[in-house]
Tab-separated table of C-alpha atoms in Angstrom:
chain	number	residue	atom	x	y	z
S	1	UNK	CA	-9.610	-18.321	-108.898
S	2	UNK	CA	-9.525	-14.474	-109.391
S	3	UNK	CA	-6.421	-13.365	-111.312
S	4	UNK	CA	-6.707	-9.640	-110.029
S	5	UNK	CA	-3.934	-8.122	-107.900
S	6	UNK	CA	-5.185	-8.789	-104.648
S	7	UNK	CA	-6.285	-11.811	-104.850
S	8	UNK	CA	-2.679	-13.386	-106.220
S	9	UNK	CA	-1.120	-11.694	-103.297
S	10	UNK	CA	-3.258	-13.452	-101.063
S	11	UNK	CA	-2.640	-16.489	-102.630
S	12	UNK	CA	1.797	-16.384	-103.621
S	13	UNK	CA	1.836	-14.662	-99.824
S	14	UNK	CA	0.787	-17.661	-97.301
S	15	UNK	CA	0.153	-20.112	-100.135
S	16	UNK	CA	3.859	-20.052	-101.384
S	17	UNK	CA	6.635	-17.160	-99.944
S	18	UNK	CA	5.495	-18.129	-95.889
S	19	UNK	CA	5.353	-21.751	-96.908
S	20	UNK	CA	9.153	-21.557	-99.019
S	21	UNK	CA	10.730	-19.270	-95.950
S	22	UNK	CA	9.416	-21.981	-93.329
S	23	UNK	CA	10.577	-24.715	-95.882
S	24	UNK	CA	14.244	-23.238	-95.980
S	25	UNK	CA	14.571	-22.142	-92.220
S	26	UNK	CA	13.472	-25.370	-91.221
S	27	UNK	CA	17.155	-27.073	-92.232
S	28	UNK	CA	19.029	-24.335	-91.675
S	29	UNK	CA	21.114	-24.620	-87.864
S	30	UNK	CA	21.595	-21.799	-85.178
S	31	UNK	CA	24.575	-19.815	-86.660
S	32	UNK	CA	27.226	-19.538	-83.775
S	33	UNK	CA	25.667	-15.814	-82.907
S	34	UNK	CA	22.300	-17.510	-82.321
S	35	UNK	CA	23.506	-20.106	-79.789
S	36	UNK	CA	25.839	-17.543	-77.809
S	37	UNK	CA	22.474	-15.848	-77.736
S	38	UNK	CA	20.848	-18.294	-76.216
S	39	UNK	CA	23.782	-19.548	-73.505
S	40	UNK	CA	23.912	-15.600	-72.443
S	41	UNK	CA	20.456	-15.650	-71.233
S	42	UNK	CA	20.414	-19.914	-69.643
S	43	UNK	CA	23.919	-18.921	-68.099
S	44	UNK	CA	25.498	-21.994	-70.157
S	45	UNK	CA	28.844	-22.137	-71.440
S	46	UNK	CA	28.805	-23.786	-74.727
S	47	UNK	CA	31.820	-26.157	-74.233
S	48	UNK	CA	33.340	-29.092	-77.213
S	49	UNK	CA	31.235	-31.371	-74.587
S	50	UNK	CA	27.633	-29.453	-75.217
S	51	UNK	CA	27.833	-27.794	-78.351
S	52	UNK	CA	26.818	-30.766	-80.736
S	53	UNK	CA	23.612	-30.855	-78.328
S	54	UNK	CA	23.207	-27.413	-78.182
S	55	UNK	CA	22.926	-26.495	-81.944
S	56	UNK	CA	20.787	-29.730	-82.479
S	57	UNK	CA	17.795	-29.166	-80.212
S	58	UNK	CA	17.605	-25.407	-80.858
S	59	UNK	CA	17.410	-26.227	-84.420
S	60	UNK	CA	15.193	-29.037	-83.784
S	61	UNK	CA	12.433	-26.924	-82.559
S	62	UNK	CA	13.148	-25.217	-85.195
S	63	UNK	CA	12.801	-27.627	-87.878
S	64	UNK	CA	9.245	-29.112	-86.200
S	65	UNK	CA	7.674	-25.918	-85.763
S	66	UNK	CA	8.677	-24.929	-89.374
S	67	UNK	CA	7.205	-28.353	-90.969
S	68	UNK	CA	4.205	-28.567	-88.469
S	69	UNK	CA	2.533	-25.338	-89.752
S	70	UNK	CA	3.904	-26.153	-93.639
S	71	UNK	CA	0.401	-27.498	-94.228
S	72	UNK	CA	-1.746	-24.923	-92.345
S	73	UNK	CA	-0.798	-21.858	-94.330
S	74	UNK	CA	-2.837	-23.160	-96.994
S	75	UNK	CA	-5.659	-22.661	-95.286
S	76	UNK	CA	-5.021	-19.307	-95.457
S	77	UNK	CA	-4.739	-19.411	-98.995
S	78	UNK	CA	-7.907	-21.236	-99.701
S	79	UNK	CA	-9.766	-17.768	-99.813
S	80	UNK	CA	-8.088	-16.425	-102.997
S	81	UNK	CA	-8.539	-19.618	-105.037
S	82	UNK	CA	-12.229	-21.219	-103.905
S	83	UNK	CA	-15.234	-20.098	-106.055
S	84	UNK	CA	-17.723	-21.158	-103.398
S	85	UNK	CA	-17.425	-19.031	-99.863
S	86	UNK	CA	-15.857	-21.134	-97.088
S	87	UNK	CA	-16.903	-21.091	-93.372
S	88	UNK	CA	-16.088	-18.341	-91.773
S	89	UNK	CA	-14.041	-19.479	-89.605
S	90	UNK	CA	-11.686	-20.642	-92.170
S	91	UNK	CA	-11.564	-17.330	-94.222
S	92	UNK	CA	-8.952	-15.359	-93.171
S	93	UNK	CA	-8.726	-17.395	-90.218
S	94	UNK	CA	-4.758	-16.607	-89.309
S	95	UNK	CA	-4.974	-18.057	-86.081
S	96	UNK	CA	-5.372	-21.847	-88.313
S	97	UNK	CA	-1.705	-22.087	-89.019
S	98	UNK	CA	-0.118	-20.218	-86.018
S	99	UNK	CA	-1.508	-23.463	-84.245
S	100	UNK	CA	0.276	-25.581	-86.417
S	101	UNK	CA	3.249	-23.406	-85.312
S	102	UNK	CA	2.808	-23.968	-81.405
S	103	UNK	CA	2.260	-27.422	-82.257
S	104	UNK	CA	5.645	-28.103	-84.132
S	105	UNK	CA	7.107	-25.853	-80.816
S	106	UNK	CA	5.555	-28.251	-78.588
S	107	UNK	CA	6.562	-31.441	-80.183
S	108	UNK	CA	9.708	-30.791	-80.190
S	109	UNK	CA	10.041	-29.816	-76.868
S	110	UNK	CA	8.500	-33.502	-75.579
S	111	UNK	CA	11.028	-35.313	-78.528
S	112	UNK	CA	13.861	-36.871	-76.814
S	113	UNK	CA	16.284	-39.019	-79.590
S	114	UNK	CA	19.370	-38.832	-77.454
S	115	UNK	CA	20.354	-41.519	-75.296
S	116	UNK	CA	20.304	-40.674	-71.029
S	117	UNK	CA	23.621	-41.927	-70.331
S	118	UNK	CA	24.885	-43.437	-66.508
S	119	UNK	CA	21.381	-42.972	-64.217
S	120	UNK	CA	23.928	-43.216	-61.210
S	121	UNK	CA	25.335	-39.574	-62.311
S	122	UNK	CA	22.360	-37.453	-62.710
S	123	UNK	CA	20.859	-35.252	-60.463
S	124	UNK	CA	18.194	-36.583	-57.868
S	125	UNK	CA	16.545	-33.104	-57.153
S	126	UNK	CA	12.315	-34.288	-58.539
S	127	UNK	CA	11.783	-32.128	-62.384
S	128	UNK	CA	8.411	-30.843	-61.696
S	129	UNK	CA	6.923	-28.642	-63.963
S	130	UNK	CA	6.876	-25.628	-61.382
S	131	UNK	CA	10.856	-25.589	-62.587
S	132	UNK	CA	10.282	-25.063	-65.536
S	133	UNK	CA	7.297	-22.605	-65.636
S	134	UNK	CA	5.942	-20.439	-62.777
S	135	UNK	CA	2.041	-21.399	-61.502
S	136	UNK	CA	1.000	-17.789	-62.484
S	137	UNK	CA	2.397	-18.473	-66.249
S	138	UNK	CA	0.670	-21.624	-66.033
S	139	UNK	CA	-2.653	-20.346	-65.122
S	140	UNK	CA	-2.358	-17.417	-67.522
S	141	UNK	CA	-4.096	-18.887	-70.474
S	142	UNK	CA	-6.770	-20.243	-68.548
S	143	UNK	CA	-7.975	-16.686	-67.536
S	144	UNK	CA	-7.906	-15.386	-70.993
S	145	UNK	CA	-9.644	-18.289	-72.276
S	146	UNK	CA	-11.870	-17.923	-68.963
S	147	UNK	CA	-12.707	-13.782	-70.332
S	148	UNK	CA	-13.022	-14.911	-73.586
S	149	UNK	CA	-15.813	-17.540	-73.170
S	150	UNK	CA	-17.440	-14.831	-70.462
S	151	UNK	CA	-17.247	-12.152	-73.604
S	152	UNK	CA	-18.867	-14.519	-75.653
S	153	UNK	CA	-21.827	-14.387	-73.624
S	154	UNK	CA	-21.791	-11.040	-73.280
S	155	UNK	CA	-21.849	-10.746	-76.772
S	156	UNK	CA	-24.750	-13.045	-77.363
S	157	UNK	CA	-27.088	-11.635	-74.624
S	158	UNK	CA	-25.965	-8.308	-75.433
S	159	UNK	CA	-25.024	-7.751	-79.417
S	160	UNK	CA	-22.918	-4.862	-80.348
S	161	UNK	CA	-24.055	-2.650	-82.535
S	162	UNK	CA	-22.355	-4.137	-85.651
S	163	UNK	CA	-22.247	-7.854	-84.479
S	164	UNK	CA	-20.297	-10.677	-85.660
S	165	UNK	CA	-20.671	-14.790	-85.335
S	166	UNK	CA	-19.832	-16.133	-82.377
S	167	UNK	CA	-20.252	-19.662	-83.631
S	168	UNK	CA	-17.939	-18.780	-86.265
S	169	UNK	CA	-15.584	-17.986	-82.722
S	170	UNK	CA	-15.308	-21.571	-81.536
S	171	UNK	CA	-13.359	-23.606	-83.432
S	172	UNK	CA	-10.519	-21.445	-82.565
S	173	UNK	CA	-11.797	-21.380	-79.035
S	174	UNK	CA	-11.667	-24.945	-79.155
S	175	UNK	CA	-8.196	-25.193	-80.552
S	176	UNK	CA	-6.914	-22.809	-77.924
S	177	UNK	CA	-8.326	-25.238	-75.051
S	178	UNK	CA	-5.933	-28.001	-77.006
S	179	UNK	CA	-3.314	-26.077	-77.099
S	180	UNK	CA	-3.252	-25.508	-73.302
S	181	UNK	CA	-3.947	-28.473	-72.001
S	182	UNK	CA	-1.137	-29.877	-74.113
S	183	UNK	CA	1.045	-27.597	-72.746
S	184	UNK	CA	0.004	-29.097	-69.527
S	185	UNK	CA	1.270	-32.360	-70.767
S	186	UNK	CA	4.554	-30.735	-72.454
S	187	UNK	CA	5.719	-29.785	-69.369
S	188	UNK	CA	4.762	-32.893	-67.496
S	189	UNK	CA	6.738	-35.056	-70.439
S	190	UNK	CA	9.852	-32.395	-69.998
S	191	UNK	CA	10.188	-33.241	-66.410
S	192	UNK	CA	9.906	-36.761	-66.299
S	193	UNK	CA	12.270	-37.214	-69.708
S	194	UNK	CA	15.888	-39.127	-68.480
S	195	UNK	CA	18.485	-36.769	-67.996
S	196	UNK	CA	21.825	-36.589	-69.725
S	197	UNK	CA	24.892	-37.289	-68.345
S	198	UNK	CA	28.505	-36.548	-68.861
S	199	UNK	CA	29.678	-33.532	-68.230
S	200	UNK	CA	28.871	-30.946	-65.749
S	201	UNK	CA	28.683	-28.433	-68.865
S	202	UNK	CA	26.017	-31.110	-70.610
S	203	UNK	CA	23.878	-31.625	-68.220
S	204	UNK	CA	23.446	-27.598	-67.414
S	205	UNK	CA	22.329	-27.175	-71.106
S	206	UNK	CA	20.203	-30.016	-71.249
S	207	UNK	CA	18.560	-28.137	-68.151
S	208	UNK	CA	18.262	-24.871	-69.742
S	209	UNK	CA	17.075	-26.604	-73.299
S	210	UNK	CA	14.035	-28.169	-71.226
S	211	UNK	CA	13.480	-24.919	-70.085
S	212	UNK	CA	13.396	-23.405	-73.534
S	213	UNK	CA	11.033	-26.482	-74.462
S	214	UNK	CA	8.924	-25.417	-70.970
S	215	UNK	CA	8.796	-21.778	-71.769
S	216	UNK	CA	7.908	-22.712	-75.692
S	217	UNK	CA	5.292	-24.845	-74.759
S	218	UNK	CA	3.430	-22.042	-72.021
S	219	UNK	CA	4.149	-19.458	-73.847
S	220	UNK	CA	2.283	-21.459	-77.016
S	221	UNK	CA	-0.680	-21.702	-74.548
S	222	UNK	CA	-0.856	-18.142	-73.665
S	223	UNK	CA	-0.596	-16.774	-76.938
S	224	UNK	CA	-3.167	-19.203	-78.430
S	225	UNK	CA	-5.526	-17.830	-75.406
S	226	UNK	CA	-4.495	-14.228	-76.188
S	227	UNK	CA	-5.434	-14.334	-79.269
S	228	UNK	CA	-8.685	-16.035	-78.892
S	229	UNK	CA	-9.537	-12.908	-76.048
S	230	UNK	CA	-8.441	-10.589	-79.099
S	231	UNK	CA	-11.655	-12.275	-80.981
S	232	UNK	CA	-13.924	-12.435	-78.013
S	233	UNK	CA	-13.232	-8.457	-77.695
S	234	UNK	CA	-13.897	-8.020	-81.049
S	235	UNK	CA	-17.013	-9.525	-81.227
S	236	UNK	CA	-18.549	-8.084	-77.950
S	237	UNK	CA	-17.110	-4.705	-77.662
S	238	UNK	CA	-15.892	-4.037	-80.805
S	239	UNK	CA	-18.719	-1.166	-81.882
S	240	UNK	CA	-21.156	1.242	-80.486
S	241	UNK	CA	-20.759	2.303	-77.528
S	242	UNK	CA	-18.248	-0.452	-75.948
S	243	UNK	CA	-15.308	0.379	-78.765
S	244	UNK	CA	-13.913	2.879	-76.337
S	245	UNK	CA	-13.425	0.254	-74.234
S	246	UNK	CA	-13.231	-2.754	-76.902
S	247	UNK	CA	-10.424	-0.611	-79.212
S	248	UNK	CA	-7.502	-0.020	-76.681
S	249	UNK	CA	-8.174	-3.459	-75.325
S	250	UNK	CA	-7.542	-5.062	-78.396
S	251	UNK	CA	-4.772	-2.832	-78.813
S	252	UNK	CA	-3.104	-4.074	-75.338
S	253	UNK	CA	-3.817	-7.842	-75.985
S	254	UNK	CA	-2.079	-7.794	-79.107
S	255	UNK	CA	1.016	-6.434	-78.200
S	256	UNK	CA	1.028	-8.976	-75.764
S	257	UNK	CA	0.576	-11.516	-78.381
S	258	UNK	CA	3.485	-10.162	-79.871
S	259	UNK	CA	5.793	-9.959	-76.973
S	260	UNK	CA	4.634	-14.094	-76.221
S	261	UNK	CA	5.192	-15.056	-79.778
S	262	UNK	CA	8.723	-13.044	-79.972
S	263	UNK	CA	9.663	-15.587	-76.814
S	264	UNK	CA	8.981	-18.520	-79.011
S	265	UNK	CA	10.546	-17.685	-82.160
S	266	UNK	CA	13.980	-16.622	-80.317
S	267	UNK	CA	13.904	-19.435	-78.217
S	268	UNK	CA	14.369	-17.833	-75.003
S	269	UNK	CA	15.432	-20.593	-72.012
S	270	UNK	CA	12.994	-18.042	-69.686
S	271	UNK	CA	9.887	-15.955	-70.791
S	272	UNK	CA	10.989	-12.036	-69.708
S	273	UNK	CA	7.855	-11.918	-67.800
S	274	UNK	CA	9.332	-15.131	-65.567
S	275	UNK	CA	12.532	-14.188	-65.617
S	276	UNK	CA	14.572	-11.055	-66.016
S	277	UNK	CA	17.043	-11.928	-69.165
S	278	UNK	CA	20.623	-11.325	-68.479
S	279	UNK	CA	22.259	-8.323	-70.453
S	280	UNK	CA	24.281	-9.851	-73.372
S	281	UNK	CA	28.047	-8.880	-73.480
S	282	UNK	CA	29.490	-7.831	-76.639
S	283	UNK	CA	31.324	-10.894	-77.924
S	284	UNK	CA	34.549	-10.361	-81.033
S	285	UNK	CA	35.404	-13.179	-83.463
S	286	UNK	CA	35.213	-16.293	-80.869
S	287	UNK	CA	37.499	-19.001	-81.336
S	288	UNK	CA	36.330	-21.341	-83.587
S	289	UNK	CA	38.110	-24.340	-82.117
S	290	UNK	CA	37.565	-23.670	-78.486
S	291	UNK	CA	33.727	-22.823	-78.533
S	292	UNK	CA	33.461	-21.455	-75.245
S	293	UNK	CA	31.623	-19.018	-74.083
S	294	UNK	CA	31.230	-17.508	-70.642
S	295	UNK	CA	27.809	-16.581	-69.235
């Protein structure tokens, strides 16, 4: 291993301070401002009856996206402290442990430990997954993987000026395909999980939590296929003549990539692009001992 500056930093940064942050928000819950958040934009009131579930999923999918990807940062480290070069699809590959972090998302979303109470109570209205997640949102990744494997070719019948491996391009093509075809399943599992009963208040946020498990999983898929298009633009139109083109493109795609992965990490019930998000009203010191708040 190289001891010189920039080599530790890319060893201590995804080898041990991402790892340690993911390690100690991974059993930490939703503080109350997190979950009052969250019921703005599902139009839930958090109620003595819903809050126990409430705060226990959201940091659930918390907790299994957090351990999921533990391992996968590593990889990114592997770089700094290998003598011998590595594929290169492993060097620098960041895309390695942001899978592990849809993953996690996903898996909790299909995890169901609480108990469906009285069948006779719930609602008889079929959970497909076109409740959850619109067919456009669905279909999404499957056209950016669909570009990306069409600039691929491109690439390979007509190289860039500066080109760069295309076989080193599809194992993360590969893992994006996984990734959206899970999600596929994810949404199927969501649907046809038992519903909770009780309350009238519990069974609207177990609603709204599947659709923050739904919109988790899709939006996993989309940026997964995002930013395997950012890589297919790279490598096709990336120099010469194309960058004109190839430059703002890559530009566009990975603010989208941003905007999808912001939707996971703050656990939105309803991707803004689905769903115009409510307008959050200012809440002051809530009581405590009630826990209610009004959507």
């Amino acid at each position: 291993m190289d001891t010189d500056v920039a080599s530790l930093f890319w060893f201590a940064v995804p080898g041990i301070l991402v790892p340690g942050v993911l390690l100690v928000l991974a059993f930490r819950s939703p503080t109350w401002k997190q979950m009052t958040r969250w019921a703005t934009q599902a139009q839930v009131t958090i109620t003595t009856h819903n809050d126990d579930m409430i705060r226990d999923r959201l940091g659930r999918a918390r907790r299994y996206r957090s351990l999921v990807s533990l391992p996968f940062w590593w990889f990114f480290a592997l770089p700094a402290i290998m003598t011998k070069p590595l594929p290169s699809w492993i060097d620098g590959a960041a895309w390695i442990p942001l899978t592990g972090y849809v993953l996690g998302s996903m898996l909790a979303a299909v995890s169901r430990p609480e108990q469906p109470g009285n069948v006779r109570a719930a609602e008889l209205s079929p959970r497909l997954p076109s409740r959850y997640a619109q067919p456009r949102a669905r279909l999404a990744p499957w056209l950016a993987l669909s570009t990306a494997i069409i600039l691929f070719g491109l690439a390979k019948a007509f190289p860039p000026k500066y080109a760069l491996s295309v076989r080193a391009q599809v194992p993360q093509l590969l893992a994006a395909v996984v990734v959206a075809a899970l999600a596929e399943v994810a949404l199927r599992v969501i649907g046809r999980q038992p519903q909770m009963t009780g309350s009238a208040t519990r069974r609207a946020a177990d609603d709204a939590l599947r659709s923050t498990g739904a919109t988790a999983a899709v939006a996993s898929a989309i940026m997964m296929s995002l930013i395997t298009l950012g890589s297919a633009i790279r490598v096709s139109l990336g120099s010469g003549q194309r960058a004109w083109v190839g430059l703002p493109a890559m530009v566009i795609v990975g603010g989208l990539t941003y905007i999808v992965f912001a939707a996971i990490i703050t656990q939105q019930p309803w991707a803004p692009t689905w769903r115009r998000p409510l307008q959050l009203t200012p809440k002051t010191h809530p009581d405590p001992t009630t826990k209610s708040v009004g959507a």
